[in-house]
Coordinates of C-alpha atoms and ligand atoms in Angstrom, one line a residue:
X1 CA -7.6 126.5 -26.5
X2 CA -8.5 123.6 -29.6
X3 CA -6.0 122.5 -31.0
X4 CA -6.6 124.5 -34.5
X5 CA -5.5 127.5 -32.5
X6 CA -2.6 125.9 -30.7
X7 CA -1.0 125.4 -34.5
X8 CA -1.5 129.0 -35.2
X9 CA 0.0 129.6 -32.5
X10 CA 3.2 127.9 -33.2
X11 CA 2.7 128.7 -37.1
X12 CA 2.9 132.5 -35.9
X13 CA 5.8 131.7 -34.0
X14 CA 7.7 130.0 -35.9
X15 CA 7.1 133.0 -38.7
X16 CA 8.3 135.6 -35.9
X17 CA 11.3 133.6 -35.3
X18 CA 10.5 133.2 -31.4
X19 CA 13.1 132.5 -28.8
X20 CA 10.6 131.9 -25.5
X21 CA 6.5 130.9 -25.6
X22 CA 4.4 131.4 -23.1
X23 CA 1.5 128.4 -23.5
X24 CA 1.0 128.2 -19.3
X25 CA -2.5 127.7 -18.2
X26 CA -4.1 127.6 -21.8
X27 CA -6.3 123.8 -21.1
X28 CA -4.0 122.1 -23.5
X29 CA -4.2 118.4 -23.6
X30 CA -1.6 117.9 -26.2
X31 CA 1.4 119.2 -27.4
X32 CA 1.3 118.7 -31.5
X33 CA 4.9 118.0 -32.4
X34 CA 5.2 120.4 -34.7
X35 CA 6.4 122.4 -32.0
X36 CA 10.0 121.3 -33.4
X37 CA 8.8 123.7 -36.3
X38 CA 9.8 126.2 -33.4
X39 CA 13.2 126.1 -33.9
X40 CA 15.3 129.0 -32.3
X41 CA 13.5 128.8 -28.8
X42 CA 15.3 128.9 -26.0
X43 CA 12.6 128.4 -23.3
X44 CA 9.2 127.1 -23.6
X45 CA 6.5 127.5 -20.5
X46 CA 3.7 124.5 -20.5
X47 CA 3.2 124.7 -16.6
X48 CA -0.6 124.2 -15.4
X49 CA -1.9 121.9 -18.7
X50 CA -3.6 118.8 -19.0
X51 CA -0.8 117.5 -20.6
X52 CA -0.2 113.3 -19.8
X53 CA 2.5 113.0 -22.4
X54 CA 5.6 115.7 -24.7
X55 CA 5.9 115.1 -27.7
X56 CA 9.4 113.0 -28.0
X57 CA 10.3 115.4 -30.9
X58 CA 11.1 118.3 -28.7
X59 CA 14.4 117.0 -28.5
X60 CA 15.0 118.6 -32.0
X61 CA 14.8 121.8 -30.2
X62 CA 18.4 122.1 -30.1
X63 CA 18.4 125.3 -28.8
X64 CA 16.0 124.8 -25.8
X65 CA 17.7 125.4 -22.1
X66 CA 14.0 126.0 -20.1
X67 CA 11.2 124.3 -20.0
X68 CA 8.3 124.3 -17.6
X69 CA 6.2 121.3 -17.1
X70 CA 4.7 121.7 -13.9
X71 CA 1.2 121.5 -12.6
X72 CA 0.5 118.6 -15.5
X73 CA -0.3 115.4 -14.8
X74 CA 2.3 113.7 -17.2
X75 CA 2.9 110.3 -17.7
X76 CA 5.3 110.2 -20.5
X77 CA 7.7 111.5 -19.0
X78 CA 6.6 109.8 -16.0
X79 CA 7.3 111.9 -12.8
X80 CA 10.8 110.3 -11.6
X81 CA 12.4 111.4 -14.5
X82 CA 10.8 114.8 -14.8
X83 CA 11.9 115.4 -11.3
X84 CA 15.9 114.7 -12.9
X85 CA 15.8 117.5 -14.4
X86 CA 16.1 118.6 -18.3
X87 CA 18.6 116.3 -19.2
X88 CA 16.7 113.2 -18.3
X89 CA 14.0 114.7 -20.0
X90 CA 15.8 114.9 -23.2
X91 CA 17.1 111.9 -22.8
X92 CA 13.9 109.8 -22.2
X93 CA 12.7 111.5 -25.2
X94 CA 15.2 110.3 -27.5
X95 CA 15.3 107.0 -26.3
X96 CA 11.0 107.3 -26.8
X97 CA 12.2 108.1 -30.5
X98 CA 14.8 105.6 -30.7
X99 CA 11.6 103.2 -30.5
X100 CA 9.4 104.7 -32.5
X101 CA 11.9 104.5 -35.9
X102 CA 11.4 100.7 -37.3
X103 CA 13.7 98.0 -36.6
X104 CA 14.5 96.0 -40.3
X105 CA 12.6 92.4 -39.0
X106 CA 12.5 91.1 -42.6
X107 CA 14.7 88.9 -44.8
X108 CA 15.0 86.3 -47.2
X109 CA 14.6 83.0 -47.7
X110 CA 15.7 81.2 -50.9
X111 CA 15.6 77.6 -51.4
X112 CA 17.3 75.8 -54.0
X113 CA 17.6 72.4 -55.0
X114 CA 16.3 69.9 -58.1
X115 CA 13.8 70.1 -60.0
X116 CA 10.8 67.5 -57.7
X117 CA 13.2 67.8 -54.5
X118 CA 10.2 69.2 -52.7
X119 CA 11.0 72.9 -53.1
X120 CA 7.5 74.0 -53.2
X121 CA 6.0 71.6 -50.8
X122 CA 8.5 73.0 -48.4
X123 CA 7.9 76.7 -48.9
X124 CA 3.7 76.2 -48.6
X125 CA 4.1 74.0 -45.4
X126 CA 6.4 76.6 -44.0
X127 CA 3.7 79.4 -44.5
X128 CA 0.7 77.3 -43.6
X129 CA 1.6 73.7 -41.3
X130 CA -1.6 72.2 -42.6
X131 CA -0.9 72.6 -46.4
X132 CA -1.8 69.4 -48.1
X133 CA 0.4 67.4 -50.0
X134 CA -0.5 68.0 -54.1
X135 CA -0.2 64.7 -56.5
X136 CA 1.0 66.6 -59.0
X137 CA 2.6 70.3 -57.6
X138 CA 1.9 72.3 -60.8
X139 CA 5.7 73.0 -61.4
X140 CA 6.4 76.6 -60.2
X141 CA 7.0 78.8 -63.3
X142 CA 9.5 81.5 -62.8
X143 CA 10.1 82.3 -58.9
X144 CA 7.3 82.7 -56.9
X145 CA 8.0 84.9 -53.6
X146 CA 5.7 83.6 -50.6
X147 CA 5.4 85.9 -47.1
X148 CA 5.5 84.0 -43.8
X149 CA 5.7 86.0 -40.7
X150 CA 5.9 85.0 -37.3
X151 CA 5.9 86.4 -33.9
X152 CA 9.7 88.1 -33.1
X153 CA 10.7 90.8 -30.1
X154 CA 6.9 92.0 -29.7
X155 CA 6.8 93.1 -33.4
X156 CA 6.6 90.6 -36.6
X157 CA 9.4 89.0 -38.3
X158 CA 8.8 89.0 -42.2
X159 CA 10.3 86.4 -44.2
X160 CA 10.0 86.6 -48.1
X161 CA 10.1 83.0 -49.6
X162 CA 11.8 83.0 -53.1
X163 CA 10.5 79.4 -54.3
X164 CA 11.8 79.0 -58.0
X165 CA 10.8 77.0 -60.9
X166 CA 11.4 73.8 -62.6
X167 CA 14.7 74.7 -64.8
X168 CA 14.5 78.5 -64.1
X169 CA 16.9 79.0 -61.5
X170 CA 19.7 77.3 -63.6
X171 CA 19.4 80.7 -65.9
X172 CA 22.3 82.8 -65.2
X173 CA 19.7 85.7 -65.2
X174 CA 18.0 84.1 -62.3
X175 CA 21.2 83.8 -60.3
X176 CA 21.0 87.5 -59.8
X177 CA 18.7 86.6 -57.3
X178 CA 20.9 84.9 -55.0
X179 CA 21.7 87.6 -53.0
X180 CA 23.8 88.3 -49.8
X181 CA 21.9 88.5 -46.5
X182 CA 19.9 85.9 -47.2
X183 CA 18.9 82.2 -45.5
X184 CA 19.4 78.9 -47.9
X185 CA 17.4 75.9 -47.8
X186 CA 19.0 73.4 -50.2
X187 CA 16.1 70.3 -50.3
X188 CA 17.6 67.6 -51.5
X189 CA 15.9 64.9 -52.8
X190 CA 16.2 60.6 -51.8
X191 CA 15.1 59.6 -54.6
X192 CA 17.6 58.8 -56.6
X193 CA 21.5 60.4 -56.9
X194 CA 20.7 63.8 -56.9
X195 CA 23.4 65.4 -59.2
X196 CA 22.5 68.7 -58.4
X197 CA 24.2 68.6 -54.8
X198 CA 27.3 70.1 -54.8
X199 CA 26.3 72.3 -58.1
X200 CA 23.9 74.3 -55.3
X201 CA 26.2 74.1 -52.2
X202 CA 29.0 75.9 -54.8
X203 CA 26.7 78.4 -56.4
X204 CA 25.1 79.4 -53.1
X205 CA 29.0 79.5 -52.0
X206 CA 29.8 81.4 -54.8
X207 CA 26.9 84.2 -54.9
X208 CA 26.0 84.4 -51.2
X209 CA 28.5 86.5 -49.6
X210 CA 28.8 83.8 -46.9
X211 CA 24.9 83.8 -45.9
X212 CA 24.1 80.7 -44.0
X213 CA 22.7 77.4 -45.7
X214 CA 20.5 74.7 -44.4
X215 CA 20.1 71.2 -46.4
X216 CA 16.6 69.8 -45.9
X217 CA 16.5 65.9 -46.5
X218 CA 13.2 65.4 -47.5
X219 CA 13.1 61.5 -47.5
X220 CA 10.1 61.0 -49.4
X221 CA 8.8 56.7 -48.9
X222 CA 11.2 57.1 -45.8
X223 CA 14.5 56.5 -47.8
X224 CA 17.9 57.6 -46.5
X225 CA 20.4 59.3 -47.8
X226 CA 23.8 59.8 -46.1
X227 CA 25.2 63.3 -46.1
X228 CA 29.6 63.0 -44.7
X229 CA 28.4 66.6 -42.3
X230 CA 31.8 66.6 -41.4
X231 CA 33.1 66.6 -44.9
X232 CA 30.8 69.5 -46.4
X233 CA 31.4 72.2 -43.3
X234 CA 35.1 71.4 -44.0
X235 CA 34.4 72.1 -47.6
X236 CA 31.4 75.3 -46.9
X237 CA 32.1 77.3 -44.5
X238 CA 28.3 79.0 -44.8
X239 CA 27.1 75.2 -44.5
X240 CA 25.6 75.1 -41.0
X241 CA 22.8 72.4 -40.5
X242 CA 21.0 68.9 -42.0
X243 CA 17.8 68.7 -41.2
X244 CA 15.6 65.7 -42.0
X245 CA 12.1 65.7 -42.9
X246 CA 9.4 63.7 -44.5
X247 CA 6.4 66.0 -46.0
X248 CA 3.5 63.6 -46.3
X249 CA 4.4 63.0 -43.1
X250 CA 5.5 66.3 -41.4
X251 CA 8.0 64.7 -39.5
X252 CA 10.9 67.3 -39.0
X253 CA 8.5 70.3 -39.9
X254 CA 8.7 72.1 -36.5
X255 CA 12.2 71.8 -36.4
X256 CA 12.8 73.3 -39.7
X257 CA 10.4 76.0 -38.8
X258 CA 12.6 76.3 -35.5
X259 CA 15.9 76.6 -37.3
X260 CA 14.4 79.0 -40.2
X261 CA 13.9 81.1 -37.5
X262 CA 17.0 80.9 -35.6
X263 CA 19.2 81.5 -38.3
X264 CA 17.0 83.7 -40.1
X265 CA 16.5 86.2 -37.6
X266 CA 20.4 86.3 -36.7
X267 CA 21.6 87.5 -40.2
X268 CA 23.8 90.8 -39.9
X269 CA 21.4 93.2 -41.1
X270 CA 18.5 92.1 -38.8
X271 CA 17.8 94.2 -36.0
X272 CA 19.4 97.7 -38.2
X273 CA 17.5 100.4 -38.0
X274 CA 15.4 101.0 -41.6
X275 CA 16.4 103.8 -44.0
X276 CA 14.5 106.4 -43.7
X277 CA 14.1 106.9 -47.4
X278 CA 13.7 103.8 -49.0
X279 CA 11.9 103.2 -52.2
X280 CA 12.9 100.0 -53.4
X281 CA 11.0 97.2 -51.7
X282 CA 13.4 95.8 -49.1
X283 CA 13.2 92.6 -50.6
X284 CA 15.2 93.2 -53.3
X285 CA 17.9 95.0 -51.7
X286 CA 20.9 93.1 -52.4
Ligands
LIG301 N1 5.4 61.0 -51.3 C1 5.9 62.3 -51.1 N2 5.8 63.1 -52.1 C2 6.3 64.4 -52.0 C3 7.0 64.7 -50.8 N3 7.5 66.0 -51.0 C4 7.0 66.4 -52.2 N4 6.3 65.4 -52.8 C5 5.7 65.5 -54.1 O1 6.7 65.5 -55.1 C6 6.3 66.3 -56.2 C7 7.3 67.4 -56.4 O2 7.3 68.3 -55.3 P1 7.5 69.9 -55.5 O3 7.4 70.5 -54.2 O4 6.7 70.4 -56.6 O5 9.1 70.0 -55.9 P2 9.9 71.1 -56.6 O6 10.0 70.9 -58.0 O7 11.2 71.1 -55.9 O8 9.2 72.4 -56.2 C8 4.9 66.9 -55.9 O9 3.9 66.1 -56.5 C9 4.9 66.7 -54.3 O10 3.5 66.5 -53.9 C10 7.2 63.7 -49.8 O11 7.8 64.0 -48.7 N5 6.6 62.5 -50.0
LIG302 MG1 8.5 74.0 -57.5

């Protein structure tokens, strides 16, 4: 039987309202899941097929108590379970589905900081190690939103980088943007006192919702700059981490990268399943 005429088949049955089919010894290699289209059956006869895998979907055949799968060399279910019976059937099948339905691996990154701090070095080296240095960084105008992804549980973690301009960001407009569920990078800048500082760490506290910040010392010609850790955690509670890097240098790159990662792929909402119906781009939910 092709498949054209197995989907008649189950058209016509769903039309006729049909509580058992009969599809035994009819060649099939496939079972098209719009078999769930089927949906007052009660028992459902695929004995001696070519069928290696069911369709997961059959467990929205709520009102299905029979089925016969034998004389098929199926994989998916794989034997041991078919031999448990219909409940372990049903079971792998969901748990088949469960896998199928995306897992939300995407989030934001938004780094703050003065104006010359380094804030769009930072975000190209993040998305490419081997970005050089540019004498003069044309000064980002408005926010730019870069994508870096990288390798995460056998699928690919996104990470939308929200790089903003010169005086931009200082716009109460722009801090819309700051949004909960997101990663901070403050840069902060050796070059001279930067007075920004504590204007970030208490907007960031202030418009976050708590998400986790990092402070990234870039200490261009090697100067220090002492940051009291102690003090500021006392003071933010979403402060977590200094980390210290040089960018004509790279030194401290990888471990940014490293903590970017940790902490970006431990926010609350990764890991959720995705709505089903979402229209907005996921980066801007709030
Ligand atoms: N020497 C040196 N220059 C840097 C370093 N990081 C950034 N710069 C330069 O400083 C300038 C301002 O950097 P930029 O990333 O545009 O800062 P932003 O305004 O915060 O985005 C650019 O010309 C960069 O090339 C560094 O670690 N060492
Ligand atoms: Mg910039």
């Amino acid at each position: 039987m092709t498949n054209e005429e197995l989907l008649q088949i189950i058209e016509q049955a769903a039309r006729d309202n049909l509580t058992k089919l009969d599809l035994s010894d009819k060649g099939l290699t496939t079972l098209p899941p719009e078999i769930v289209q089927l949906t007052n059956l009660r028992s459902l006869d695929l004995s001696s097929n070519q069928l290696s895998s069911l369709p997961p979907e059959i467990v929205q055949l709520t009102n299905l108590q029979t089925l016969y799968l034998s004389n098929n060399p199926l994989e998916s279910p794989p034997p041991e379970i078919i031999q448990n019976g219909f409940g372990a059937i049903l079971d792998f099948c969901r748990q088949q589905l469960e896998q199928k339905t995306d897992l939300l691996y995407e989030a934001k990154l938004i780094i703050v900081g003065e104006g010359g701090a380094g804030k769009t070095t930072l975000a190209k080296k993040i998305q490419n190690e081997n970005y050089k240095l540019q004498q003069d960084e044309s000064s980002t105008e408005g926010i730019d939103v870069i994508q870096w992804k990288f390798p995460f549980k056998g699928k690919e973690f996104q990470v939308n980088i929200w790089d903003f301009g010169g005086q931009e960001i200082y716009h109460a407009t722009h801090q819309f943007f700051l949004t909960k569920r997101s990663l901070y990078a403050l840069v902060a800048d050796t070059r001279k006192e930067d007075t920004d500082f504590y204007y970030w760490l208490n907007v960031v506290e202030l418009l976050s919702g708590n998400s986790p910040l990092l402070i990234v010392k870039n200490e261009k010609q090697e100067r220090k700059r002492d940051i009291n850790e102690r003090e500021l955690r006392r003071e933010f509670t979403n402060f977590k981490e200094t980390i210290t890097t040089n960018l004509t240098t790279d030194r401290g790159l990888p471990e940014i990268l490293n903590k970017i990662k940790h902490y970006i792929s431990n926010l609350p909402h990764i890991g959720t399943k995705l709505p089903k119906n979402v229209e907005e781009p996921l980066s801007a939910l709030n």
